[in-house]
XYZ file of C-alpha atoms in Angstrom:
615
model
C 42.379 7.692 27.788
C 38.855 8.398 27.151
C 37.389 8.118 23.837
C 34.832 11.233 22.589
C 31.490 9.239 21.801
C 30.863 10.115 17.817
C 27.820 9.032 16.567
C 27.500 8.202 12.923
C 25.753 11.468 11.203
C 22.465 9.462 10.624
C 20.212 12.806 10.845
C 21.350 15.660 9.056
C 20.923 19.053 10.869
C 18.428 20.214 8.187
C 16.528 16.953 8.622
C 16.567 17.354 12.835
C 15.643 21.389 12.152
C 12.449 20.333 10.525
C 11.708 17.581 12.578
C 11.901 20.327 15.458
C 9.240 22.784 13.616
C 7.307 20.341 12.227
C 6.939 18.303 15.657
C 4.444 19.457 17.676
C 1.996 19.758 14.478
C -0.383 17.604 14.187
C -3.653 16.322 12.888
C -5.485 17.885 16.255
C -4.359 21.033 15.067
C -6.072 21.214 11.570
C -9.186 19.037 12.822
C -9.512 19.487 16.647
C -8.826 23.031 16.871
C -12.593 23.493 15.569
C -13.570 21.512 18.766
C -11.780 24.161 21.108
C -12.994 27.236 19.275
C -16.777 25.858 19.363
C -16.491 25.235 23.531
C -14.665 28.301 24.516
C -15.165 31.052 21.748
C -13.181 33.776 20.417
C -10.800 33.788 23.588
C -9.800 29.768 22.178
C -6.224 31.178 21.090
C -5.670 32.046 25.203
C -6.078 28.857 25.835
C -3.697 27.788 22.904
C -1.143 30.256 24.412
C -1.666 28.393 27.995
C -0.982 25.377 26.793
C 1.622 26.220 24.887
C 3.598 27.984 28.071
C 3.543 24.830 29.758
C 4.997 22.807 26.575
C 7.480 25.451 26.471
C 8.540 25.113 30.283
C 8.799 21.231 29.885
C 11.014 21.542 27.176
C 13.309 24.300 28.555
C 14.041 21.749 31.357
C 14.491 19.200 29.230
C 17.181 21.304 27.510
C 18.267 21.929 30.819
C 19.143 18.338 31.486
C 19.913 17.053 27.838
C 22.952 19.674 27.302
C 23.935 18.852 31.098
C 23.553 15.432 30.929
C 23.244 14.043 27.497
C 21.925 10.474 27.117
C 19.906 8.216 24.201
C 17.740 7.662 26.698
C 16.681 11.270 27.523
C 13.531 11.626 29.990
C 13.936 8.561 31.097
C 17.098 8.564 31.951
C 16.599 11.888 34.044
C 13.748 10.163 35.608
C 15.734 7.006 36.478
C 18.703 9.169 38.061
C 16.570 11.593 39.672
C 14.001 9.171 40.948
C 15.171 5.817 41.453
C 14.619 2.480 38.763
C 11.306 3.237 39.233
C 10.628 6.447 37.703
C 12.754 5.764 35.134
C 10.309 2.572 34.016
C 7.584 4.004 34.372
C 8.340 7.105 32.013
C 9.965 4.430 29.525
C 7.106 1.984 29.648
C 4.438 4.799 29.585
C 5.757 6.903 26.799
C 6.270 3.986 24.827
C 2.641 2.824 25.137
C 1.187 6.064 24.658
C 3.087 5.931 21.193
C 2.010 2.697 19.948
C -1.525 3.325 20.529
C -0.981 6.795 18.537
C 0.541 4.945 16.224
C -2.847 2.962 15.203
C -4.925 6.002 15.873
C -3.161 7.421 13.032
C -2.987 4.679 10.587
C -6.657 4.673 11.074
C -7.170 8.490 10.912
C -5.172 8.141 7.515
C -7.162 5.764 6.355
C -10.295 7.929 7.229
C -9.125 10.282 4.766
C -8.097 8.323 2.203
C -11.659 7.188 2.069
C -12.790 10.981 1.138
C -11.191 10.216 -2.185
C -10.916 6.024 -2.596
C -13.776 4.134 -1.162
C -10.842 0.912 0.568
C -11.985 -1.189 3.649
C -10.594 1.631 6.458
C -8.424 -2.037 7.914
C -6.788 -2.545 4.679
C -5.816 1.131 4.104
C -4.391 1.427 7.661
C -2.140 -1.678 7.261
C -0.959 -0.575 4.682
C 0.111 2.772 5.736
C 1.488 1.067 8.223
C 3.086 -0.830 6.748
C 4.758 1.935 4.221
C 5.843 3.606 7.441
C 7.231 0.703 9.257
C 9.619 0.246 6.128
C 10.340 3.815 6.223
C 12.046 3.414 10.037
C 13.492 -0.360 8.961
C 15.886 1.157 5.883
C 17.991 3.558 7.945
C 17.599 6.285 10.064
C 18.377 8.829 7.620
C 15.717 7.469 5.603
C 13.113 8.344 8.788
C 14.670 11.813 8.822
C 14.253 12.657 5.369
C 10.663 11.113 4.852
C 10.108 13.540 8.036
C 11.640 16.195 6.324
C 9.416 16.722 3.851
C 6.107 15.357 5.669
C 6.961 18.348 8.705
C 7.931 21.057 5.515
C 4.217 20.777 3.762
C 2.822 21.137 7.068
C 5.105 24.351 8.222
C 4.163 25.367 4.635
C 0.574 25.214 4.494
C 0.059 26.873 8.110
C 2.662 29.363 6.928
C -0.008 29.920 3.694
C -3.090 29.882 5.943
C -1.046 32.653 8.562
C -0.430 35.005 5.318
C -3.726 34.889 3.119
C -5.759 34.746 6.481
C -3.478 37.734 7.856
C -4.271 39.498 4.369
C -8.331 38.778 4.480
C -8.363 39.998 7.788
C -6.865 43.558 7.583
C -8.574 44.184 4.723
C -5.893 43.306 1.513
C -8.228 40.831 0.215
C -9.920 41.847 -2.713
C -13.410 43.237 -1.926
C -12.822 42.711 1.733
C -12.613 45.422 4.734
C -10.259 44.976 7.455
C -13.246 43.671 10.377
C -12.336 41.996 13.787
C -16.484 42.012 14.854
C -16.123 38.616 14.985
C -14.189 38.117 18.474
C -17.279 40.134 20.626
C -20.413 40.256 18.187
C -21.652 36.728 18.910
C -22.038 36.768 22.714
C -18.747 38.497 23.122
C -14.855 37.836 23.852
C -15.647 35.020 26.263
C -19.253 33.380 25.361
C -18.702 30.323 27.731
C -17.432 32.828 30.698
C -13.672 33.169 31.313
C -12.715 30.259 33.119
C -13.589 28.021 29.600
C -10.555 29.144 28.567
C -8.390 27.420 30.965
C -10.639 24.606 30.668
C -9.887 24.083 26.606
C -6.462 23.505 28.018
C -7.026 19.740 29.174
C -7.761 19.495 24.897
C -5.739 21.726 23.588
C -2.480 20.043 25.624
C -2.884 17.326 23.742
C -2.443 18.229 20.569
C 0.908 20.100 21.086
C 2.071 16.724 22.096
C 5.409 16.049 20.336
C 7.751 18.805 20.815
C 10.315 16.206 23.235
C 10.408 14.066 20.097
C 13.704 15.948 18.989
C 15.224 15.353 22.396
C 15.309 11.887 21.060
C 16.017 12.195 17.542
C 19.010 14.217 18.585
C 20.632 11.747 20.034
C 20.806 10.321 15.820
C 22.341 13.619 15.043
C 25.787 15.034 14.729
C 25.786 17.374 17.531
C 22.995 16.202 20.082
C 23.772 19.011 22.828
C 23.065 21.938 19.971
C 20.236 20.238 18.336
C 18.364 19.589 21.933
C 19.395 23.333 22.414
C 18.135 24.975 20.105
C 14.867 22.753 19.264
C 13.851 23.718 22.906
C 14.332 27.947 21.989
C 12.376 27.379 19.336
C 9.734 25.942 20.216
C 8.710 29.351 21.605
C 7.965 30.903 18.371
C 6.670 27.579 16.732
C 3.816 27.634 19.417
C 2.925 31.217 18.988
C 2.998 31.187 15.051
C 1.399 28.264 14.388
C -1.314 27.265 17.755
C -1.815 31.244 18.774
C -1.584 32.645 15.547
C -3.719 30.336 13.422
C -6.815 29.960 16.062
C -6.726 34.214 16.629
C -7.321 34.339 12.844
C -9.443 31.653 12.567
C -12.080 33.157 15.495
C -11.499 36.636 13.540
C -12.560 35.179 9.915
C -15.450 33.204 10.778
C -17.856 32.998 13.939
C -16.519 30.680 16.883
C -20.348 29.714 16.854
C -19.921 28.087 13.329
C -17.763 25.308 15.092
C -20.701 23.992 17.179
C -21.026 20.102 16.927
C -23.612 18.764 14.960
C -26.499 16.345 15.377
C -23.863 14.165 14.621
C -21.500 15.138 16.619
C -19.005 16.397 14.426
C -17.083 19.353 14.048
C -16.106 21.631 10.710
C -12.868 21.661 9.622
C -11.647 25.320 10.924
C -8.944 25.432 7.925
C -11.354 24.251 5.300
C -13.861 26.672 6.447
C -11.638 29.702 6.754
C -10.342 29.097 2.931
C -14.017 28.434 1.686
C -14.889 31.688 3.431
C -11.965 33.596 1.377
C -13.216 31.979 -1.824
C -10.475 29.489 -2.635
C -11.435 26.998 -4.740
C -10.738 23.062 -3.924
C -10.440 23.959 -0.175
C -11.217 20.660 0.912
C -9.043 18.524 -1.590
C -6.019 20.483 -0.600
C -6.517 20.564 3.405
C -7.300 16.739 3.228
C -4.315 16.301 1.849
C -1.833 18.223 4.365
C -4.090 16.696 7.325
C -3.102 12.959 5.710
C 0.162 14.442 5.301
C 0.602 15.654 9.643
C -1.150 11.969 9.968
C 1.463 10.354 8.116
C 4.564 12.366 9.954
C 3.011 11.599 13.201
C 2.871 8.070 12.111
C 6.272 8.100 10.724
C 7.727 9.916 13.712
C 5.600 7.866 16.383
C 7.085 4.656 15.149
C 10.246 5.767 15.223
C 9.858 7.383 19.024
C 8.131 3.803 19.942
C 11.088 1.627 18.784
C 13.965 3.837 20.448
C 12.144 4.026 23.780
C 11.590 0.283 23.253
C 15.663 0.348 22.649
C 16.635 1.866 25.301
C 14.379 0.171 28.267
C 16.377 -2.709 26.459
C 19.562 -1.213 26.890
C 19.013 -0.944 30.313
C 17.512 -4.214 31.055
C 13.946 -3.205 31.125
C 12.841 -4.754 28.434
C 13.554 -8.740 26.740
C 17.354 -8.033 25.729
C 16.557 -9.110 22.299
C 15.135 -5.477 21.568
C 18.963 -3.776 21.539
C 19.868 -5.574 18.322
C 20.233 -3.411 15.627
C 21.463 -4.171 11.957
C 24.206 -3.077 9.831
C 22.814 0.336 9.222
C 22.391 0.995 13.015
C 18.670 0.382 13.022
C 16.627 -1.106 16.044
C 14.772 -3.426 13.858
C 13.236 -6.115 16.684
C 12.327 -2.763 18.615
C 10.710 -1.512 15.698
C 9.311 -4.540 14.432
C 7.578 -4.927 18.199
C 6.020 -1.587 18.081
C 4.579 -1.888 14.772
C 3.056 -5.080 15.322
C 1.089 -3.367 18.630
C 0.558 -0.505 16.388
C -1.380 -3.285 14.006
C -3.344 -4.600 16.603
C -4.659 -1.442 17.354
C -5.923 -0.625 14.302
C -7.473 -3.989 14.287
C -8.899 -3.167 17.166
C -10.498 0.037 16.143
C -11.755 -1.922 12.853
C -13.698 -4.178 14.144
C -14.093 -3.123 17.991
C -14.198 0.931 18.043
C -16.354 1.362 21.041
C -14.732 -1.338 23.772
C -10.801 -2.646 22.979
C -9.763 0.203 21.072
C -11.925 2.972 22.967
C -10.480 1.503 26.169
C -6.813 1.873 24.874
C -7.495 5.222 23.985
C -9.109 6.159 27.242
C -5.962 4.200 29.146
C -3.172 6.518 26.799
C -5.119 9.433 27.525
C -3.060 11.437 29.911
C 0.024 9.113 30.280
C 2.040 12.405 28.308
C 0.925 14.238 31.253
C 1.895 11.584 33.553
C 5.356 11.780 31.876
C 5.428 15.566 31.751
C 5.095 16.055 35.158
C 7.865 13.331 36.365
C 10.020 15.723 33.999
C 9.310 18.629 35.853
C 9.765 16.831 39.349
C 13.175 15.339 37.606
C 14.632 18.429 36.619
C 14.045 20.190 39.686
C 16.365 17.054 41.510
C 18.496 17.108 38.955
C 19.152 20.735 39.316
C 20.304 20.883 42.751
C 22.830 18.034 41.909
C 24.232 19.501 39.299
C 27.284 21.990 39.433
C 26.648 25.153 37.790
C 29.443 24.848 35.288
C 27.446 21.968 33.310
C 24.517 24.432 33.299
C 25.037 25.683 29.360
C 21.225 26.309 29.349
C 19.536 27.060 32.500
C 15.468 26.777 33.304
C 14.108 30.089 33.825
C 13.552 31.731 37.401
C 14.280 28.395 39.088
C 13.181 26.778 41.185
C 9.772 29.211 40.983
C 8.728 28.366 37.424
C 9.742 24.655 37.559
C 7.222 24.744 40.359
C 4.634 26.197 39.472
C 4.626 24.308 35.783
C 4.311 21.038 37.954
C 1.919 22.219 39.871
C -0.214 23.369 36.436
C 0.089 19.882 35.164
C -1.291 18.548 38.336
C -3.674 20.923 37.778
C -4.776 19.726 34.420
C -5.059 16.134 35.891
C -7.432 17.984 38.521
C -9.452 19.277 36.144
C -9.821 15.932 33.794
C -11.174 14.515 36.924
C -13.511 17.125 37.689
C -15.074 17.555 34.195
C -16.246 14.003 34.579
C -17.290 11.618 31.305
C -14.632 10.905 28.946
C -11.906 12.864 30.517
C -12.189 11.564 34.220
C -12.685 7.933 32.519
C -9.223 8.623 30.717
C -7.458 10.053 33.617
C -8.905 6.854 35.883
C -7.467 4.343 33.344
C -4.343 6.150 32.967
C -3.527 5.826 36.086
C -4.497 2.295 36.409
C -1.815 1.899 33.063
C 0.572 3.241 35.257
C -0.342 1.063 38.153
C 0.438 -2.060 35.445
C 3.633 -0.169 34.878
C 4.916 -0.420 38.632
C 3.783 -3.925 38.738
C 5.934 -4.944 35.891
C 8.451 -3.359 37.184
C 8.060 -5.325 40.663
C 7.960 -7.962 38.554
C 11.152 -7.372 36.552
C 13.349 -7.094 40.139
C 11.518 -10.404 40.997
C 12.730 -12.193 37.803
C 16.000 -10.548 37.434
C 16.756 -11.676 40.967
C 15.472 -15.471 41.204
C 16.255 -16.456 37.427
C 18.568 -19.479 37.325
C 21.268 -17.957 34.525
C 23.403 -20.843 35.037
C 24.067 -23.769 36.521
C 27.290 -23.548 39.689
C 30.290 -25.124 38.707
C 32.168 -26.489 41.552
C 35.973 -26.853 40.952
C 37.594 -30.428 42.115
C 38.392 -30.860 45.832
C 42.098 -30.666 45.194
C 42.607 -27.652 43.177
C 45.996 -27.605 41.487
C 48.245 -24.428 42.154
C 48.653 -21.773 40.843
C 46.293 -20.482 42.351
C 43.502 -19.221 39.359
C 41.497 -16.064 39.951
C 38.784 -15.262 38.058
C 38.070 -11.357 37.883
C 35.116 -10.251 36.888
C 34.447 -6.236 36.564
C 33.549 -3.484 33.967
C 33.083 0.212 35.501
C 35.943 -0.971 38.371
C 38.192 -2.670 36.332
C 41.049 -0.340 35.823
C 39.956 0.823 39.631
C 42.971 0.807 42.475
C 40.890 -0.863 44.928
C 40.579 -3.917 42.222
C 44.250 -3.696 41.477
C 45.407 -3.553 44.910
C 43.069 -6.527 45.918
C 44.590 -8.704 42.898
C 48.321 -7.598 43.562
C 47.018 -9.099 47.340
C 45.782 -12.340 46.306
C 49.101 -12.316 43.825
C 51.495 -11.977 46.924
C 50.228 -14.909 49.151
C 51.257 -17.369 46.274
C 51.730 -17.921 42.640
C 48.463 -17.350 40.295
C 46.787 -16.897 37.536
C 44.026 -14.033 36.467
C 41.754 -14.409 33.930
C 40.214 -10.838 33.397
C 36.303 -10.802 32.076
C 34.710 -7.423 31.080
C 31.361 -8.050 29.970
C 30.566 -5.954 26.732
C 28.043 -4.332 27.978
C 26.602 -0.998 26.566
C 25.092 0.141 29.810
C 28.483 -0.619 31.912
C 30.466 0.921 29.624
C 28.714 3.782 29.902
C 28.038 3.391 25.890
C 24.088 3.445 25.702
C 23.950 6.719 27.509
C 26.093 8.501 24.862
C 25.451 6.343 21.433
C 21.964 5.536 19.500
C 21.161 2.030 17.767
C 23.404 3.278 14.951
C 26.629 2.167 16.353
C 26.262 1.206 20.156
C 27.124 -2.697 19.146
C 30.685 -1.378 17.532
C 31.694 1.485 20.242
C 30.346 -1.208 23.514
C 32.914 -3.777 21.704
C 35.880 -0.674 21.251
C 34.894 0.333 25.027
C 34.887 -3.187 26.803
C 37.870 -4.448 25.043
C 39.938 -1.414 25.842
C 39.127 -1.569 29.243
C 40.152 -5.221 29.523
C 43.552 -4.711 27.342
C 44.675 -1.600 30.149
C 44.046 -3.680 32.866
C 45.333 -7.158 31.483
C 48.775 -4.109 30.441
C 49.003 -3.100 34.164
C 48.972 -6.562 35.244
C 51.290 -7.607 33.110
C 53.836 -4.782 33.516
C 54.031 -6.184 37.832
C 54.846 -9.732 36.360
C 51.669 -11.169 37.503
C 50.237 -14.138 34.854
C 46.646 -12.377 33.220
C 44.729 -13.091 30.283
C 41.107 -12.148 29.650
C 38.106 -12.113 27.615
C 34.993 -10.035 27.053
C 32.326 -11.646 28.077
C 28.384 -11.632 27.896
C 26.645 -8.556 27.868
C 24.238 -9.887 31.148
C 27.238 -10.414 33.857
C 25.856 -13.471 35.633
C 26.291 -15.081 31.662
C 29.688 -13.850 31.383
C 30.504 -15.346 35.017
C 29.048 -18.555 34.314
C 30.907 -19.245 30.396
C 33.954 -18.507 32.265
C 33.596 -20.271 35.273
C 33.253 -23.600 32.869
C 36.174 -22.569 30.932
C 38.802 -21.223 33.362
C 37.899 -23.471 36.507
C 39.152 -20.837 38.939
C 38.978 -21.620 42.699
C 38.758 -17.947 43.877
C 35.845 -15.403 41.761
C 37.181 -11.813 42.438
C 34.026 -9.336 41.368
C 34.612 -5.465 41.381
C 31.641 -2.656 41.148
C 30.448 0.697 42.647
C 28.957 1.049 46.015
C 25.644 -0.283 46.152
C 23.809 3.455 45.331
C 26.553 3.473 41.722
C 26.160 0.265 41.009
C 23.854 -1.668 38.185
C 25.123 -4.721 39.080
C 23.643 -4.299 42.830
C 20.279 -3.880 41.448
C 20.480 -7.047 39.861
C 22.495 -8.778 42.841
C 25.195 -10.258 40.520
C 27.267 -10.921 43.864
C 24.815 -12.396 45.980
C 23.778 -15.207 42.939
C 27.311 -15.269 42.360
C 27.551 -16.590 46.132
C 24.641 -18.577 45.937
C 25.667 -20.600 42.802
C 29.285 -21.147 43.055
C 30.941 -23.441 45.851
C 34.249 -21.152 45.585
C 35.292 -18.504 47.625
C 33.655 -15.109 45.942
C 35.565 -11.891 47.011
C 33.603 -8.511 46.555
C 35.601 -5.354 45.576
C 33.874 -2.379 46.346
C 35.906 1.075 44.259
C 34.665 4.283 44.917
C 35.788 5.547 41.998
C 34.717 4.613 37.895
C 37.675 3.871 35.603
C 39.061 7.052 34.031
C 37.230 7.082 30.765
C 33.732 7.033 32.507
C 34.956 10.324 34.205
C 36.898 12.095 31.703
């Protein structure tokens, strides 16, 4: 009796393809890859490959767990069910924030470069971005992937260009040029800053690879999430090698590493620009400020978008204000977006008019959250996998457990070392952690609301309540249970009653919002709910008891109280899980039930899930 989840085809697989290649490029390649070459020399593309082995390992086990376990709300959701509530919060709440304050870094970078050409108030021209990209997400989804699309193609495209015509000018195709790799020893040779710089450039050069689990996400929008997450992880493999190893090995073979040195001002050539002025091509700048406003305007387009469905699904799953699950008639999250753009704004009002206190100290507090979130992956999968049967392993992490391990233990590592270089790393890996601190408050403080909230007033029944005897059931995940059933056909035996079924539409316990995106969750939590309710008001029926029923609030303790005031039963009947299954539990739906009712409150306990939620 279980229904196949379908999601509408919102992202095409040419549009999640791209969004694959195109996602861990970014500005910090085409600007802060001069930075890495100038502090650890020739050897810089070692330290590009380093980094890019650990991105690589944190996406294989998220491919791991995405084709095993698919779920809209991806590392989170491994996190929570791995970890406890907890974990699950924290990566939510983290990743989230880490996006919105990229998402005003951007729309100021942007604007940055914009000014190169128009000279516009660097405020005005970051609204205005984004707001162009805020509009983008609010049409549809496919209107996201296709802006994408094209914003991750020039990029693939120019670094493709740069590969070829450097590859050409290096062994010696270029007119009036002889194939010469003096470069990588002749100035102080292969490792100028000693060896161990290399792994150091890793704490920098982590950070800019930053984007690769986007189409874990995005996949969930797609026709065929499992193959999507699949095959984005495989190839990020070559994506890493072509466009982080390949482009900085050419790039320290063309020119110097010594011509990246920082200025008196502190700043930092632009490696591409340089290379091309090097091989004579005219307009170098104009055309590489234009595909670095381009990767600034895909990872503004793309970090709204991962903002608003990571705000979505902490909704879903009562972690954030309720409102945020709403989405509109073309299956967009619009309050979710509409939140994260509006913290997007006020970061880029921050870094208008207070660059070197608010906004530097949001910065400094987002600077290794990803790595914060990477590493509760690893930890994740590595639970994960020993719970898992080895028949839902389709794609399998490499050598485990030795390599999940060890790619844990790097990215403590990393941590290690931000702390140990001191000045503006340990200062970002300090307020990190105190961001994540905030994080487990909230969350403290979420259990404390959820569970001392008044969400409704009891409704005592009058002294002499008139037979038949009226049962209010209230379930979900049980309903369709034998333990339920059983307990009703009970209560139906002592004397004559009358059932009155609720089965709050709710996407989490239907087990909709871990199989369908904002696109249509509202429509396939209604279809799931109100089939649940029809079986069970059918068995019912078919033993000649007297049921009716009604779906009810998403929040149970809502759906109780409504029908509490319209029913009037004298007996509340509620079915879940066992306490370590069970959402409800976490939010002590019995106990309140108890506690606010003068009526007898019976407490089903099934040990199994209705048939759909195992099929």
């Amino acid at each position: 009796m279980g229904e196949t989840p379908a999601l509408k085809k919102a992202l095409s697989q040419r549009q999640l393809t791209m969004i694959a290649i195109g996602g861990v490029i970014g500005a910090g390649l085409f600007v802060g890859s001069g930075v890495v070459i100038g502090a650890t020399g020739p050897g810089s593309f070692i330290t590009y490959a380093l980094a890019g082995v650990l991105v690589i390992m944190v996406m294989r086990m998220l491919a791991e767990m995405a084709v095993a376990n698919p779920s809209t709300g991806s590392f989170a959701d491994y996190a929570r069910n791995s970890l406890g509530n907890w974990a699950g919060f924290s990566v939510g709440w983290l990743y989230w924030y880490f996006w919105v304050i990229v998402v005003g870094f951007e729309a100021i970078a942007g604007a940055k470069i914009i000014q190169f050409w128009v000279d516009v108030p660097i405020w005005l021209t970051a609204l205005l971005l984004l707001i162009a990209m805020t509009a983008t997400n609010l049409f549809s989804v496919s209107s996201f992937g296709e802006f994408e699309y094209w914003f991750a193609g020039i990029k693939v495209a120019a670094i493709l260009a740069f590969i070829g015509l450097g590859a050409l000018f290096v062994f010696g195709l270029w007119p009036n040029k002889d194939m010469d790799f003096s470069n990588l020893t002749s100035h102080g040779g292969f490792f100028p800053m000693g060896a161990m710089a290399v792994t150091v450039g890793v704490v920098t050069v982590i950070f800019s690879m930053v984007g690769a689990e986007i189409a874990t996400i995005a996949a969930a929008e797609s026709a065929d999430p499992e193959r999507a997450v699949a095959k984005a992880a495989n190839s990020v493999i070559m994506r890493i090698a072509i466009f982080f190893v390949g482009s900085s090995f050419l790039i320290t073979t063309i020119l110097p590493w010594d011509h990246f040195k920082k200025d008196a001002a502190g700043n930092v050539a632009s490696p591409f620009v340089s290379v091309f002025t090097e091989m004579g091509i005219p307009y170098a700048d104009h055309i590489m400020n234009a595909v670095v406003l381009t990767a600034v305007l895909s990872c503004l387009n793309s970090g709204m978008y991962t903002a608003s469905r990571m705000l979505f699904v902490l909704a879903a799953r009562r972690e954030a204000p309720p409102q945020l699950v709403a989405v509109t008639r073309r299956g967009v999250p619009a309050p979710a977006i509409l939140t994260s753009s509006v913290i997007g704004f006020l970061c880029v009002i921050a870094a208008a008019f207070w660059p070197d206190t608010i906004f530097a100290f949001l910065l400094n507090s987002s600077g290794a959250v990803i790595l914060f979130v990477y590493l509760l992956i690893c930890i994740s999968q590595i639970v994960l996998r020993y719970r898992t049967s080895p028949d839902q392993l389709k794609v399998k992490m490499w050598l485990f457990p030795v390599l999940s391990i060890l790619t844990a233990a790097a990215i403590f590592g990393i941590l290690i070392q931000m702390y140990v270089q001191g000045g503006d790393n340990r200062k970002a890996l300090t307020l990190s952690v105190a961001s994540w601190v905030v994080v487990i408050l909230l969350f403290l403080a979420n259990r404390w609301f959820i569970g001392h909230r008044p969400e409704a007033a009891g409704v005592a029944p009058s002294a002499g309540a008139a037979h038949p005897h009226r049962v209010l059931v209230l379930a979900n995940e049980t309903v369709e249970s034998n333990e339920l059933l059983d307990e009703l056909r009970r209560i139906g035996a002592d004397r004559d009653a009358l059932y009155q079924v609720v089965v709050p539409a709710s996407p989490i316990d239907t087990g909709v919002a871990a199989t369908h995106g904002p696109l249509d969750i509202s429509e396939a939590t209604t279809r799931a709910a109100q089939r649940r309710l029809d079986q069970t008001l059918s068995t019912l029926r078919s033993e000649q008891l007297q049921a009716d029923g009604e779906l009810g609030d998403y929040r149970p303790l809502r759906a109780l109280a409504h029908a509490v005031e319209t029913f009037r039963p004298d007996q509340i009947v509620i079915s879940t899980l066992p306490p370590e299954d069970s959402v409800w539990h976490r939010f002590e739906v019995v106990d309140r039930a108890r506690a606010d009712y003068q009526i007898p409150v019976t407490h089903v306990v099934s040990r199994t899930r209705t048939q759909e939620q195992v099929s």
